[in-house]
Amino acid sequence: MKTTQSFRNPDAVLDIQDKPKASQWLLLSFQHLFTMFGATVLVPILVGIDPSVALFSSGIGTMVYIIATGAKIPAYLGSSFAFIPAMTLLLKDPDAGYAAVAQGAITTGLVYIIVAMIIKRHGADWIEKLLPPIVVGPVIMVIGLGLAANAANNAMFDINGDYSPKYIIVALITLGLTIIFNMFLKGFLGLIPILLGIVSGYFVALGFGIVDLSIIKNAAWIQAPDFHFILLEGSKGIQWSAILMMAPIAFVTMTEHMGHITVLNRLTKRDFFQNPGLHRTLLGDGLAQITAGLVGGPPVTSYGENIGVLAITRIHSVFVIGGAAVLAMILSFVGKVSAVIHSIPSPVISGISFILFGVIASSGLKILIEQKIDFDKKRNLIIASVILVVGIGGLIFKVGTFELQGMALATLFGIILNLILPEEAASEKE
C-alpha cells in the first residue's frame, strides 16, 4: 500500500490515498453501497421520486464532491432527509412538481457555494470559536442518537405499521452476526463486517419470509431511471415558492455537513477545515446538490452511515468511496440488481444501523473524553445537556415554511450558549 500524502494515519488499514487490492476493491465499495442504500432510496420512496434516480444522483453527486475536494475527503453523499417535507408538498402541487423540486435543490446548492465563497475570503478560524469540543462532542452524539428511533422503529414495525416479532428477531440476528463478524473475523473478511452482516441478514429475512421477491421478479434487467432533466424539459418559470421553501434548509444541512467533517477529522487524524478547507467541502456539497437537481434527484448530503463504516473497518480510502459512487450509477440502470438491493427488508438495515448510529454517537463521547472536558463546570454541563435534549427530543422551531429541528436546532443552541455563558458560574467563584 502506498500513499501520496506526507502524513499517513497509522490507525488506518487503508488511508485516504491508499488503493485497495483489485481483488478487494469491489467488495469494499459494495459495502458502502449497501450501507447507504436504505436511507438513500427511502427518501424518494417517501416523496414519490424514482429510487433509481436517487441512486444515480447519489453516485454522481459523490463523484462531484470527490473531484471538488481534490480527492482528500472520504465522504459519501446520499439523499437528504431534511428536504422530505418540502419535496412532499411540492410534488403534490400540480403547479410545482419536479421542476420546483429541481429548482429548490439547485438553489440550496447555490446557498452552499455562496457561503463557501464568503469563507474563502474571510477564513474559517471562527469555526473553532463557534464549535469548540464542548459543542461538537454532544452535537455528534445527537447525529447518531437522533437516528436511533428510526432504527428501532424499522426493527419493530412491518410495512403495515404493525408490531412484528419477526422483524425484531431478524434485526437482532443481523446485529449479532455483524458483531461476531467484526470481532472475530481476520484478514479481508475482517474488513467487510457490514457487508457480511447485510448479506447474512438478508438470508435470515428470507427464512422468515419477509423479503418481497416479487420486486425482483417484476424488474427488467436493463431499465433507465426516470430522469427529469430540468434544462431539457423546461419548467413553468421560476418557482419562488420552492426556492423560498428549500433554500433555508441549506443552513440546516450545513450544520450536519460540518458535524460529519468533524467526525471525519477525528477518524482520519486530519483537519479538513484547513485542508482542503471548509470552503472546498461546502463547494463540493453545493455542486453535488446542483448536479442532483439537474437530473431530477433529491438534494444530497454527507452520510453518517458511511462514516460509521469508515470507523468500524478503518478503511478510509477515497478510492473505495469513489468505487461505491460508480457502482451506484451503474446499478441504477440494472433493474434486477437494483431490485435485489431494494428488496432488503428494513429490519436488516436496522440491525446494521444499531451499530453504525451508535459508533457515530460514541465518536462524540470520545471527543469529550480526549479533550478532557470537565463536567464539574456548570458551563460545560449546561451546554451539553441542552444540546442533547433539544437534539434528541425533537424540538422544532418553525416560522412559516422555515423550520429548524433536531441536530440543526441543537447546534444553534450550543453555539449561542457557548458564546454567552461565562467560563465560571458565580457560585464557582466563591
Tab-separated table of C-alpha atoms in Angstrom:
chain	number	residue	atom	x	y	z
A	1	MET	CA	0.000	0.000	0.000
A	2	LYS	CA	1.336	3.386	-0.950
A	3	THR	CA	0.111	6.840	-0.170
A	4	THR	CA	0.975	10.120	-1.866
A	5	GLN	CA	0.281	12.145	1.276
A	6	SER	CA	3.124	13.235	3.539
A	7	PHE	CA	1.076	12.116	6.536
A	8	ARG	CA	-0.346	8.638	6.900
A	9	ASN	CA	-2.786	7.716	9.630
A	10	PRO	CA	-1.160	4.792	11.467
A	11	ASP	CA	-4.556	3.586	12.706
A	12	ALA	CA	-5.986	3.180	9.202
A	13	VAL	CA	-5.917	-0.139	7.368
A	14	LEU	CA	-6.241	1.837	4.136
A	15	ASP	CA	-5.584	5.559	4.388
A	16	ILE	CA	-7.252	8.198	2.232
A	17	GLN	CA	-4.960	7.906	-0.801
A	18	ASP	CA	-4.320	4.145	-0.498
A	19	LYS	CA	-5.676	1.978	-3.289
A	20	PRO	CA	-7.125	-1.381	-2.271
A	21	LYS	CA	-6.073	-4.568	-4.000
A	22	ALA	CA	-8.061	-5.250	-7.154
A	23	SER	CA	-9.480	-8.431	-5.619
A	24	GLN	CA	-10.833	-6.472	-2.618
A	25	TRP	CA	-11.854	-3.187	-4.169
A	26	LEU	CA	-15.271	-4.298	-5.467
A	27	LEU	CA	-16.425	-5.821	-2.175
A	28	LEU	CA	-15.207	-2.875	-0.128
A	29	SER	CA	-17.105	-0.469	-2.387
A	30	PHE	CA	-20.206	-2.678	-2.307
A	31	GLN	CA	-20.101	-2.470	1.476
A	32	HIS	CA	-20.520	1.316	1.288
A	33	LEU	CA	-23.174	0.982	-1.411
A	34	PHE	CA	-25.276	-1.380	0.691
A	35	THR	CA	-24.830	0.755	3.794
A	36	MET	CA	-26.150	3.947	2.255
A	37	PHE	CA	-28.773	2.301	0.043
A	38	GLY	CA	-31.605	2.002	2.534
A	39	ALA	CA	-31.617	5.664	3.531
A	40	THR	CA	-30.865	6.963	0.027
A	41	VAL	CA	-33.832	5.222	-1.617
A	42	LEU	CA	-36.154	5.731	1.355
A	43	VAL	CA	-36.263	9.481	0.724
A	44	PRO	CA	-37.536	9.224	-2.878
A	45	ILE	CA	-39.962	6.455	-1.892
A	46	LEU	CA	-41.479	8.734	0.752
A	47	VAL	CA	-41.828	11.743	-1.544
A	48	GLY	CA	-42.682	9.973	-4.814
A	49	ILE	CA	-39.454	10.078	-6.833
A	50	ASP	CA	-37.979	7.074	-8.673
A	51	PRO	CA	-35.462	5.455	-6.261
A	52	SER	CA	-33.133	4.674	-9.180
A	53	VAL	CA	-32.783	8.402	-9.843
A	54	ALA	CA	-31.774	8.924	-6.218
A	55	LEU	CA	-29.256	6.094	-6.528
A	56	PHE	CA	-27.753	7.690	-9.644
A	57	SER	CA	-27.739	11.215	-8.189
A	58	SER	CA	-26.019	9.986	-5.016
A	59	GLY	CA	-23.320	8.357	-7.115
A	60	ILE	CA	-22.677	11.278	-9.433
A	61	GLY	CA	-23.014	13.726	-6.522
A	62	THR	CA	-20.344	11.828	-4.601
A	63	MET	CA	-18.009	11.883	-7.600
A	64	VAL	CA	-18.540	15.629	-7.985
A	65	TYR	CA	-17.741	16.055	-4.295
A	66	ILE	CA	-14.580	13.955	-4.529
A	67	ILE	CA	-13.349	15.980	-7.509
A	68	ALA	CA	-14.216	19.336	-5.906
A	69	THR	CA	-12.316	18.445	-2.717
A	70	GLY	CA	-9.260	17.176	-4.554
A	71	ALA	CA	-9.954	13.558	-3.519
A	72	LYS	CA	-8.884	14.410	0.038
A	73	ILE	CA	-12.076	13.523	1.938
A	74	PRO	CA	-13.607	10.011	2.084
A	75	ALA	CA	-17.249	11.089	2.230
A	76	TYR	CA	-20.263	9.527	0.526
A	77	LEU	CA	-23.294	11.686	-0.305
A	78	GLY	CA	-26.850	10.347	-0.306
A	79	SER	CA	-30.429	11.646	-0.286
A	80	SER	CA	-31.087	14.198	2.442
A	81	PHE	CA	-33.949	13.613	4.876
A	82	ALA	CA	-34.081	17.315	5.737
A	83	PHE	CA	-35.892	18.152	2.496
A	84	ILE	CA	-38.638	15.493	2.740
A	85	PRO	CA	-41.456	17.798	3.984
A	86	ALA	CA	-40.730	20.456	1.355
A	87	MET	CA	-40.399	17.954	-1.513
A	88	THR	CA	-43.611	16.188	-0.488
A	89	LEU	CA	-45.598	19.422	-0.632
A	90	LEU	CA	-44.059	20.485	-3.944
A	91	LEU	CA	-44.662	17.150	-5.688
A	92	LYS	CA	-48.302	17.151	-4.591
A	93	ASP	CA	-48.809	20.612	-6.096
A	94	PRO	CA	-49.782	20.304	-9.808
A	95	ASP	CA	-48.344	23.762	-10.442
A	96	ALA	CA	-44.966	22.792	-8.972
A	97	GLY	CA	-43.844	19.185	-9.443
A	98	TYR	CA	-40.373	18.017	-10.420
A	99	ALA	CA	-39.351	21.401	-11.831
A	100	ALA	CA	-39.997	23.034	-8.474
A	101	VAL	CA	-38.047	20.372	-6.574
A	102	ALA	CA	-35.178	20.710	-9.034
A	103	GLN	CA	-35.098	24.494	-8.694
A	104	GLY	CA	-35.176	24.147	-4.924
A	105	ALA	CA	-32.302	21.650	-4.954
A	106	ILE	CA	-30.248	23.879	-7.253
A	107	THR	CA	-30.947	26.897	-5.030
A	108	THR	CA	-29.745	25.073	-1.906
A	109	GLY	CA	-26.582	24.197	-3.786
A	110	LEU	CA	-26.094	27.852	-4.676
A	111	VAL	CA	-26.503	28.808	-0.997
A	112	TYR	CA	-23.679	26.395	-0.173
A	113	ILE	CA	-21.478	27.935	-2.852
A	114	ILE	CA	-22.140	31.493	-1.644
A	115	VAL	CA	-21.244	30.542	1.928
A	116	ALA	CA	-18.130	28.758	0.620
A	117	MET	CA	-17.026	31.943	-1.185
A	118	ILE	CA	-17.501	34.002	1.988
A	119	ILE	CA	-15.433	31.524	3.995
A	120	LYS	CA	-12.690	31.514	1.365
A	121	ARG	CA	-12.462	35.287	1.518
A	122	HIS	CA	-12.682	35.765	5.279
A	123	GLY	CA	-11.299	32.457	6.549
A	124	ALA	CA	-12.689	29.733	8.774
A	125	ASP	CA	-10.957	30.433	12.084
A	126	TRP	CA	-14.356	31.265	13.510
A	127	ILE	CA	-15.213	27.564	13.317
A	128	GLU	CA	-13.104	26.800	16.384
A	129	LYS	CA	-14.749	29.640	18.305
A	130	LEU	CA	-18.280	28.672	17.332
A	131	LEU	CA	-17.773	24.912	17.536
A	132	PRO	CA	-15.377	24.026	20.374
A	133	PRO	CA	-15.254	20.423	21.695
A	134	ILE	CA	-17.972	21.057	24.299
A	135	VAL	CA	-20.358	21.885	21.423
A	136	VAL	CA	-19.042	19.481	18.796
A	137	GLY	CA	-18.974	16.404	21.049
A	138	PRO	CA	-22.651	16.492	22.076
A	139	VAL	CA	-23.726	17.532	18.562
A	140	ILE	CA	-22.027	14.464	17.110
A	141	MET	CA	-23.746	12.364	19.752
A	142	VAL	CA	-27.053	13.861	18.586
A	143	ILE	CA	-26.279	12.887	14.984
A	144	GLY	CA	-26.072	9.236	15.973
A	145	LEU	CA	-28.667	9.132	18.754
A	146	GLY	CA	-31.117	11.228	16.742
A	147	LEU	CA	-31.309	8.390	14.227
A	148	ALA	CA	-31.753	5.739	16.912
A	149	ALA	CA	-35.554	5.929	16.961
A	150	ASN	CA	-35.727	5.328	13.204
A	151	ALA	CA	-33.548	2.241	13.546
A	152	ALA	CA	-35.664	0.920	16.418
A	153	ASN	CA	-38.986	1.595	14.684
A	154	ASN	CA	-37.851	-0.093	11.472
A	155	ALA	CA	-36.855	-3.100	13.560
A	156	MET	CA	-40.232	-3.325	15.285
A	157	PHE	CA	-42.917	-2.416	12.764
A	158	ASP	CA	-43.728	-4.087	9.439
A	159	ILE	CA	-44.786	-2.369	6.227
A	160	ASN	CA	-48.358	-2.097	7.562
A	161	GLY	CA	-47.208	-0.368	10.721
A	162	ASP	CA	-47.998	-3.366	12.933
A	163	TYR	CA	-45.693	-4.585	15.683
A	164	SER	CA	-43.792	-7.587	14.320
A	165	PRO	CA	-41.823	-10.091	16.448
A	166	LYS	CA	-40.373	-11.456	13.196
A	167	TYR	CA	-38.873	-8.086	12.370
A	168	ILE	CA	-37.291	-7.768	15.805
A	169	ILE	CA	-35.799	-11.252	15.613
A	170	VAL	CA	-34.348	-10.602	12.146
A	171	ALA	CA	-32.898	-7.248	13.276
A	172	LEU	CA	-31.311	-8.774	16.392
A	173	ILE	CA	-29.885	-11.752	14.488
A	174	THR	CA	-28.429	-9.353	11.898
A	175	LEU	CA	-26.965	-7.257	14.705
A	176	GLY	CA	-25.496	-10.306	16.451
A	177	LEU	CA	-23.938	-11.698	13.280
A	178	THR	CA	-22.413	-8.321	12.412
A	179	ILE	CA	-20.885	-8.068	15.885
A	180	ILE	CA	-19.447	-11.578	15.522
A	181	PHE	CA	-18.028	-10.766	12.080
A	182	ASN	CA	-16.498	-7.540	13.382
A	183	MET	CA	-14.945	-9.089	16.475
A	184	PHE	CA	-13.759	-12.497	15.334
A	185	LEU	CA	-13.022	-12.482	11.603
A	186	LYS	CA	-9.482	-11.838	10.394
A	187	GLY	CA	-7.870	-10.865	7.100
A	188	PHE	CA	-10.014	-9.493	4.317
A	189	LEU	CA	-13.243	-10.837	5.815
A	190	GLY	CA	-12.491	-8.759	8.891
A	191	LEU	CA	-12.609	-5.651	6.695
A	192	ILE	CA	-16.174	-6.179	5.441
A	193	PRO	CA	-18.258	-6.978	8.545
A	194	ILE	CA	-21.037	-4.607	7.479
A	195	LEU	CA	-21.399	-6.197	4.055
A	196	LEU	CA	-21.322	-9.686	5.555
A	197	GLY	CA	-23.912	-8.615	8.110
A	198	ILE	CA	-26.262	-7.319	5.426
A	199	VAL	CA	-25.905	-10.444	3.252
A	200	SER	CA	-26.359	-12.764	6.239
A	201	GLY	CA	-29.307	-10.740	7.497
A	202	TYR	CA	-30.892	-10.933	4.058
A	203	PHE	CA	-30.781	-14.728	4.093
A	204	VAL	CA	-32.188	-14.746	7.616
A	205	ALA	CA	-35.028	-12.499	6.422
A	206	LEU	CA	-35.662	-14.916	3.544
A	207	GLY	CA	-36.021	-17.699	6.074
A	208	PHE	CA	-38.604	-15.673	7.990
A	209	GLY	CA	-40.498	-14.903	4.791
A	210	ILE	CA	-40.302	-11.116	4.988
A	211	VAL	CA	-38.466	-10.482	1.710
A	212	ASP	CA	-40.679	-9.332	-1.164
A	213	LEU	CA	-39.231	-11.343	-4.074
A	214	SER	CA	-41.872	-10.014	-6.470
A	215	ILE	CA	-39.857	-6.809	-6.673
A	216	ILE	CA	-37.009	-8.779	-8.237
A	217	LYS	CA	-39.258	-10.908	-10.453
A	218	ASN	CA	-41.053	-7.934	-11.979
A	219	ALA	CA	-37.936	-5.844	-12.588
A	220	ALA	CA	-36.338	-5.597	-16.027
A	221	TRP	CA	-32.645	-6.350	-16.428
A	222	ILE	CA	-31.852	-3.029	-18.058
A	223	GLN	CA	-34.016	-0.099	-17.079
A	224	ALA	CA	-33.144	3.587	-17.215
A	225	PRO	CA	-34.028	5.673	-14.162
A	226	ASP	CA	-36.929	8.094	-14.502
A	227	PHE	CA	-34.743	11.146	-15.024
A	228	HIS	CA	-36.189	14.654	-15.164
A	229	PHE	CA	-33.646	16.890	-16.867
A	230	ILE	CA	-34.773	20.382	-15.930
A	231	LEU	CA	-32.592	22.059	-18.585
A	232	LEU	CA	-34.067	19.877	-21.364
A	233	GLU	CA	-37.655	19.589	-20.202
A	234	GLY	CA	-38.050	23.241	-19.405
A	235	SER	CA	-40.067	24.499	-16.465
A	236	LYS	CA	-43.053	26.588	-15.562
A	237	GLY	CA	-40.922	29.620	-14.859
A	238	ILE	CA	-39.164	30.430	-11.627
A	239	GLN	CA	-40.758	28.537	-8.768
A	240	TRP	CA	-40.344	31.090	-5.997
A	241	SER	CA	-42.350	29.045	-3.522
A	242	ALA	CA	-39.957	26.137	-3.945
A	243	ILE	CA	-36.913	28.374	-3.682
A	244	LEU	CA	-38.145	30.119	-0.526
A	245	MET	CA	-39.206	26.791	0.980
A	246	MET	CA	-35.987	24.868	0.343
A	247	ALA	CA	-33.214	27.486	0.414
A	248	PRO	CA	-33.281	27.996	4.221
A	249	ILE	CA	-32.945	24.237	4.717
A	250	ALA	CA	-29.417	24.574	3.322
A	251	PHE	CA	-28.339	26.060	6.642
A	252	VAL	CA	-29.769	23.037	8.415
A	253	THR	CA	-27.788	20.570	6.317
A	254	MET	CA	-24.677	22.764	6.573
A	255	THR	CA	-24.539	22.128	10.303
A	256	GLU	CA	-24.893	18.414	9.605
A	257	HIS	CA	-22.145	18.703	6.996
A	258	MET	CA	-19.757	20.370	9.459
A	259	GLY	CA	-20.599	17.797	12.090
A	260	HIS	CA	-19.724	14.981	9.696
A	261	ILE	CA	-16.492	16.704	8.676
A	262	THR	CA	-15.593	16.996	12.344
A	263	VAL	CA	-16.132	13.247	12.796
A	264	LEU	CA	-14.004	12.554	9.733
A	265	ASN	CA	-11.283	14.822	11.142
A	266	ARG	CA	-11.158	12.648	14.239
A	267	LEU	CA	-11.256	9.363	12.349
A	268	THR	CA	-8.579	10.244	9.817
A	269	LYS	CA	-6.428	12.377	12.172
A	270	ARG	CA	-6.584	15.346	9.809
A	271	ASP	CA	-8.092	18.813	9.711
A	272	PHE	CA	-10.283	19.084	6.650
A	273	PHE	CA	-11.423	22.526	7.778
A	274	GLN	CA	-7.896	23.656	6.850
A	275	ASN	CA	-7.007	21.257	4.026
A	276	PRO	CA	-8.718	21.256	1.579
A	277	GLY	CA	-10.614	23.893	3.570
A	278	LEU	CA	-14.205	24.275	4.703
A	279	HIS	CA	-14.902	26.359	1.611
A	280	ARG	CA	-13.911	23.417	-0.595
A	281	THR	CA	-16.030	20.917	1.348
A	282	LEU	CA	-19.062	23.215	1.164
A	283	LEU	CA	-18.367	23.908	-2.515
A	284	GLY	CA	-18.282	20.186	-3.230
A	285	ASP	CA	-21.533	19.602	-1.363
A	286	GLY	CA	-23.183	22.519	-3.133
A	287	LEU	CA	-22.099	21.365	-6.591
A	288	ALA	CA	-23.333	17.860	-5.755
A	289	GLN	CA	-26.753	19.226	-4.809
A	290	ILE	CA	-26.953	21.196	-8.044
A	291	THR	CA	-25.984	18.105	-10.043
A	292	ALA	CA	-28.668	16.060	-8.276
A	293	GLY	CA	-31.256	18.714	-9.069
A	294	LEU	CA	-30.302	18.786	-12.748
A	295	VAL	CA	-31.168	15.083	-13.168
A	296	GLY	CA	-34.350	15.210	-11.085
A	297	GLY	CA	-32.952	13.656	-7.917
A	298	PRO	CA	-33.446	14.780	-4.325
A	299	PRO	CA	-30.804	17.025	-2.713
A	300	VAL	CA	-27.852	15.088	-1.346
A	301	THR	CA	-25.786	15.390	1.812
A	302	SER	CA	-22.927	13.566	3.517
A	303	TYR	CA	-23.978	10.304	5.174
A	304	GLY	CA	-23.369	9.297	8.765
A	305	GLU	CA	-23.953	5.643	7.877
A	306	ASN	CA	-20.889	5.563	5.660
A	307	ILE	CA	-18.827	7.382	8.270
A	308	GLY	CA	-19.800	4.561	10.596
A	309	VAL	CA	-18.364	2.064	8.099
A	310	LEU	CA	-15.111	4.054	7.996
A	311	ALA	CA	-14.911	3.967	11.783
A	312	ILE	CA	-15.608	0.244	12.087
A	313	THR	CA	-13.433	-1.020	9.237
A	314	ARG	CA	-10.652	1.639	9.477
A	315	ILE	CA	-10.644	1.716	5.671
A	316	HIS	CA	-10.606	5.409	4.753
A	317	SER	CA	-9.668	5.102	1.077
A	318	VAL	CA	-11.285	7.670	-1.190
A	319	PHE	CA	-10.889	5.119	-3.982
A	320	VAL	CA	-13.272	2.798	-2.142
A	321	ILE	CA	-15.788	5.647	-1.781
A	322	GLY	CA	-15.358	6.514	-5.455
A	323	GLY	CA	-15.901	2.875	-6.361
A	324	ALA	CA	-19.175	2.877	-4.434
A	325	ALA	CA	-20.251	6.014	-6.320
A	326	VAL	CA	-19.510	4.416	-9.701
A	327	LEU	CA	-21.352	1.235	-8.673
A	328	ALA	CA	-24.358	3.316	-7.624
A	329	MET	CA	-24.523	4.970	-11.058
A	330	ILE	CA	-24.117	1.668	-12.906
A	331	LEU	CA	-26.609	-0.242	-10.775
A	332	SER	CA	-29.212	2.496	-11.167
A	333	PHE	CA	-29.532	1.200	-14.760
A	334	VAL	CA	-29.605	-2.507	-13.818
A	335	GLY	CA	-33.185	-3.181	-12.852
A	336	LYS	CA	-32.662	-6.650	-11.358
A	337	VAL	CA	-29.709	-5.679	-9.196
A	338	SER	CA	-31.408	-2.514	-8.031
A	339	ALA	CA	-34.469	-4.613	-7.199
A	340	VAL	CA	-32.398	-7.036	-5.099
A	341	ILE	CA	-30.976	-4.150	-3.100
A	342	HIS	CA	-34.401	-2.543	-2.893
A	343	SER	CA	-35.819	-5.820	-1.528
A	344	ILE	CA	-33.568	-5.732	1.555
A	345	PRO	CA	-36.139	-5.529	4.369
A	346	SER	CA	-35.982	-2.732	6.915
A	347	PRO	CA	-35.093	-4.930	9.927
A	348	VAL	CA	-31.859	-5.993	8.201
A	349	ILE	CA	-30.891	-2.352	7.689
A	350	SER	CA	-31.951	-1.632	11.274
A	351	GLY	CA	-29.740	-4.389	12.660
A	352	ILE	CA	-26.767	-2.798	10.930
A	353	SER	CA	-27.861	0.697	11.955
A	354	PHE	CA	-27.779	-0.182	15.651
A	355	ILE	CA	-24.001	-0.375	15.287
A	356	LEU	CA	-23.443	2.382	12.734
A	357	PHE	CA	-25.502	5.035	14.516
A	358	GLY	CA	-24.012	4.019	17.855
A	359	VAL	CA	-20.486	4.390	16.511
A	360	ILE	CA	-21.273	7.965	15.461
A	361	ALA	CA	-22.655	8.793	18.917
A	362	SER	CA	-19.648	7.157	20.575
A	363	SER	CA	-17.351	9.310	18.446
A	364	GLY	CA	-18.891	12.384	20.061
A	365	LEU	CA	-18.344	10.911	23.500
A	366	LYS	CA	-14.754	10.134	22.561
A	367	ILE	CA	-14.159	13.816	21.734
A	368	LEU	CA	-15.331	14.861	25.182
A	369	ILE	CA	-13.056	12.291	26.800
A	370	GLU	CA	-9.995	13.096	24.672
A	371	GLN	CA	-10.396	16.825	25.249
A	372	LYS	CA	-10.823	16.171	28.986
A	373	ILE	CA	-13.973	18.242	29.208
A	374	ASP	CA	-14.679	18.982	32.851
A	375	PHE	CA	-18.347	18.347	33.616
A	376	ASP	CA	-17.933	19.628	37.144
A	377	LYS	CA	-18.024	23.050	35.487
A	378	LYS	CA	-21.622	24.231	35.249
A	379	ARG	CA	-20.963	25.871	31.886
A	380	ASN	CA	-19.983	22.604	30.219
A	381	LEU	CA	-22.774	20.669	31.909
A	382	ILE	CA	-25.432	23.126	30.750
A	383	ILE	CA	-24.201	23.299	27.145
A	384	ALA	CA	-24.011	19.524	26.743
A	385	SER	CA	-27.349	18.944	28.479
A	386	VAL	CA	-29.268	21.416	26.339
A	387	ILE	CA	-27.740	20.120	23.092
A	388	LEU	CA	-28.573	16.505	23.899
A	389	VAL	CA	-32.166	17.088	24.999
A	390	VAL	CA	-33.046	19.562	22.242
A	391	GLY	CA	-31.413	17.422	19.553
A	392	ILE	CA	-32.725	14.028	20.605
A	393	GLY	CA	-36.047	15.252	21.993
A	394	GLY	CA	-37.273	16.536	18.636
A	395	LEU	CA	-37.826	20.204	19.495
A	396	ILE	CA	-38.992	22.143	16.428
A	397	PHE	CA	-38.745	25.881	15.753
A	398	LYS	CA	-40.959	26.874	12.845
A	399	VAL	CA	-41.800	30.202	11.225
A	400	GLY	CA	-43.864	29.866	8.071
A	401	THR	CA	-42.113	27.371	5.810
A	402	PHE	CA	-38.792	27.828	7.596
A	403	GLU	CA	-38.092	25.085	10.089
A	404	LEU	CA	-35.230	24.157	12.421
A	405	GLN	CA	-35.209	20.931	14.386
A	406	GLY	CA	-33.073	18.096	15.643
A	407	MET	CA	-29.355	18.430	15.224
A	408	ALA	CA	-29.528	21.822	13.496
A	409	LEU	CA	-31.519	23.426	16.300
A	410	ALA	CA	-29.368	21.725	18.940
A	411	THR	CA	-26.233	23.071	17.252
A	412	LEU	CA	-27.691	26.585	17.240
A	413	PHE	CA	-28.488	26.352	20.952
A	414	GLY	CA	-24.983	25.044	21.641
A	415	ILE	CA	-23.319	27.857	19.718
A	416	ILE	CA	-25.393	30.545	21.456
A	417	LEU	CA	-24.781	29.122	24.925
A	418	ASN	CA	-21.066	28.768	24.237
A	419	LEU	CA	-20.862	32.418	23.223
A	420	ILE	CA	-22.882	33.937	26.069
A	421	LEU	CA	-22.121	31.777	29.110
A	422	PRO	CA	-19.149	32.857	31.266
A	423	GLU	CA	-16.299	30.457	31.894
A	424	GLU	CA	-17.313	30.172	35.521
A	425	ALA	CA	-20.669	30.378	37.237
A	426	ALA	CA	-20.999	32.866	40.097
A	427	SER	CA	-21.183	30.018	42.623
A	428	GLU	CA	-17.931	28.545	41.291
A	429	LYS	CA	-16.028	31.761	42.057
A	430	GLU	CA	-16.770	31.627	45.741
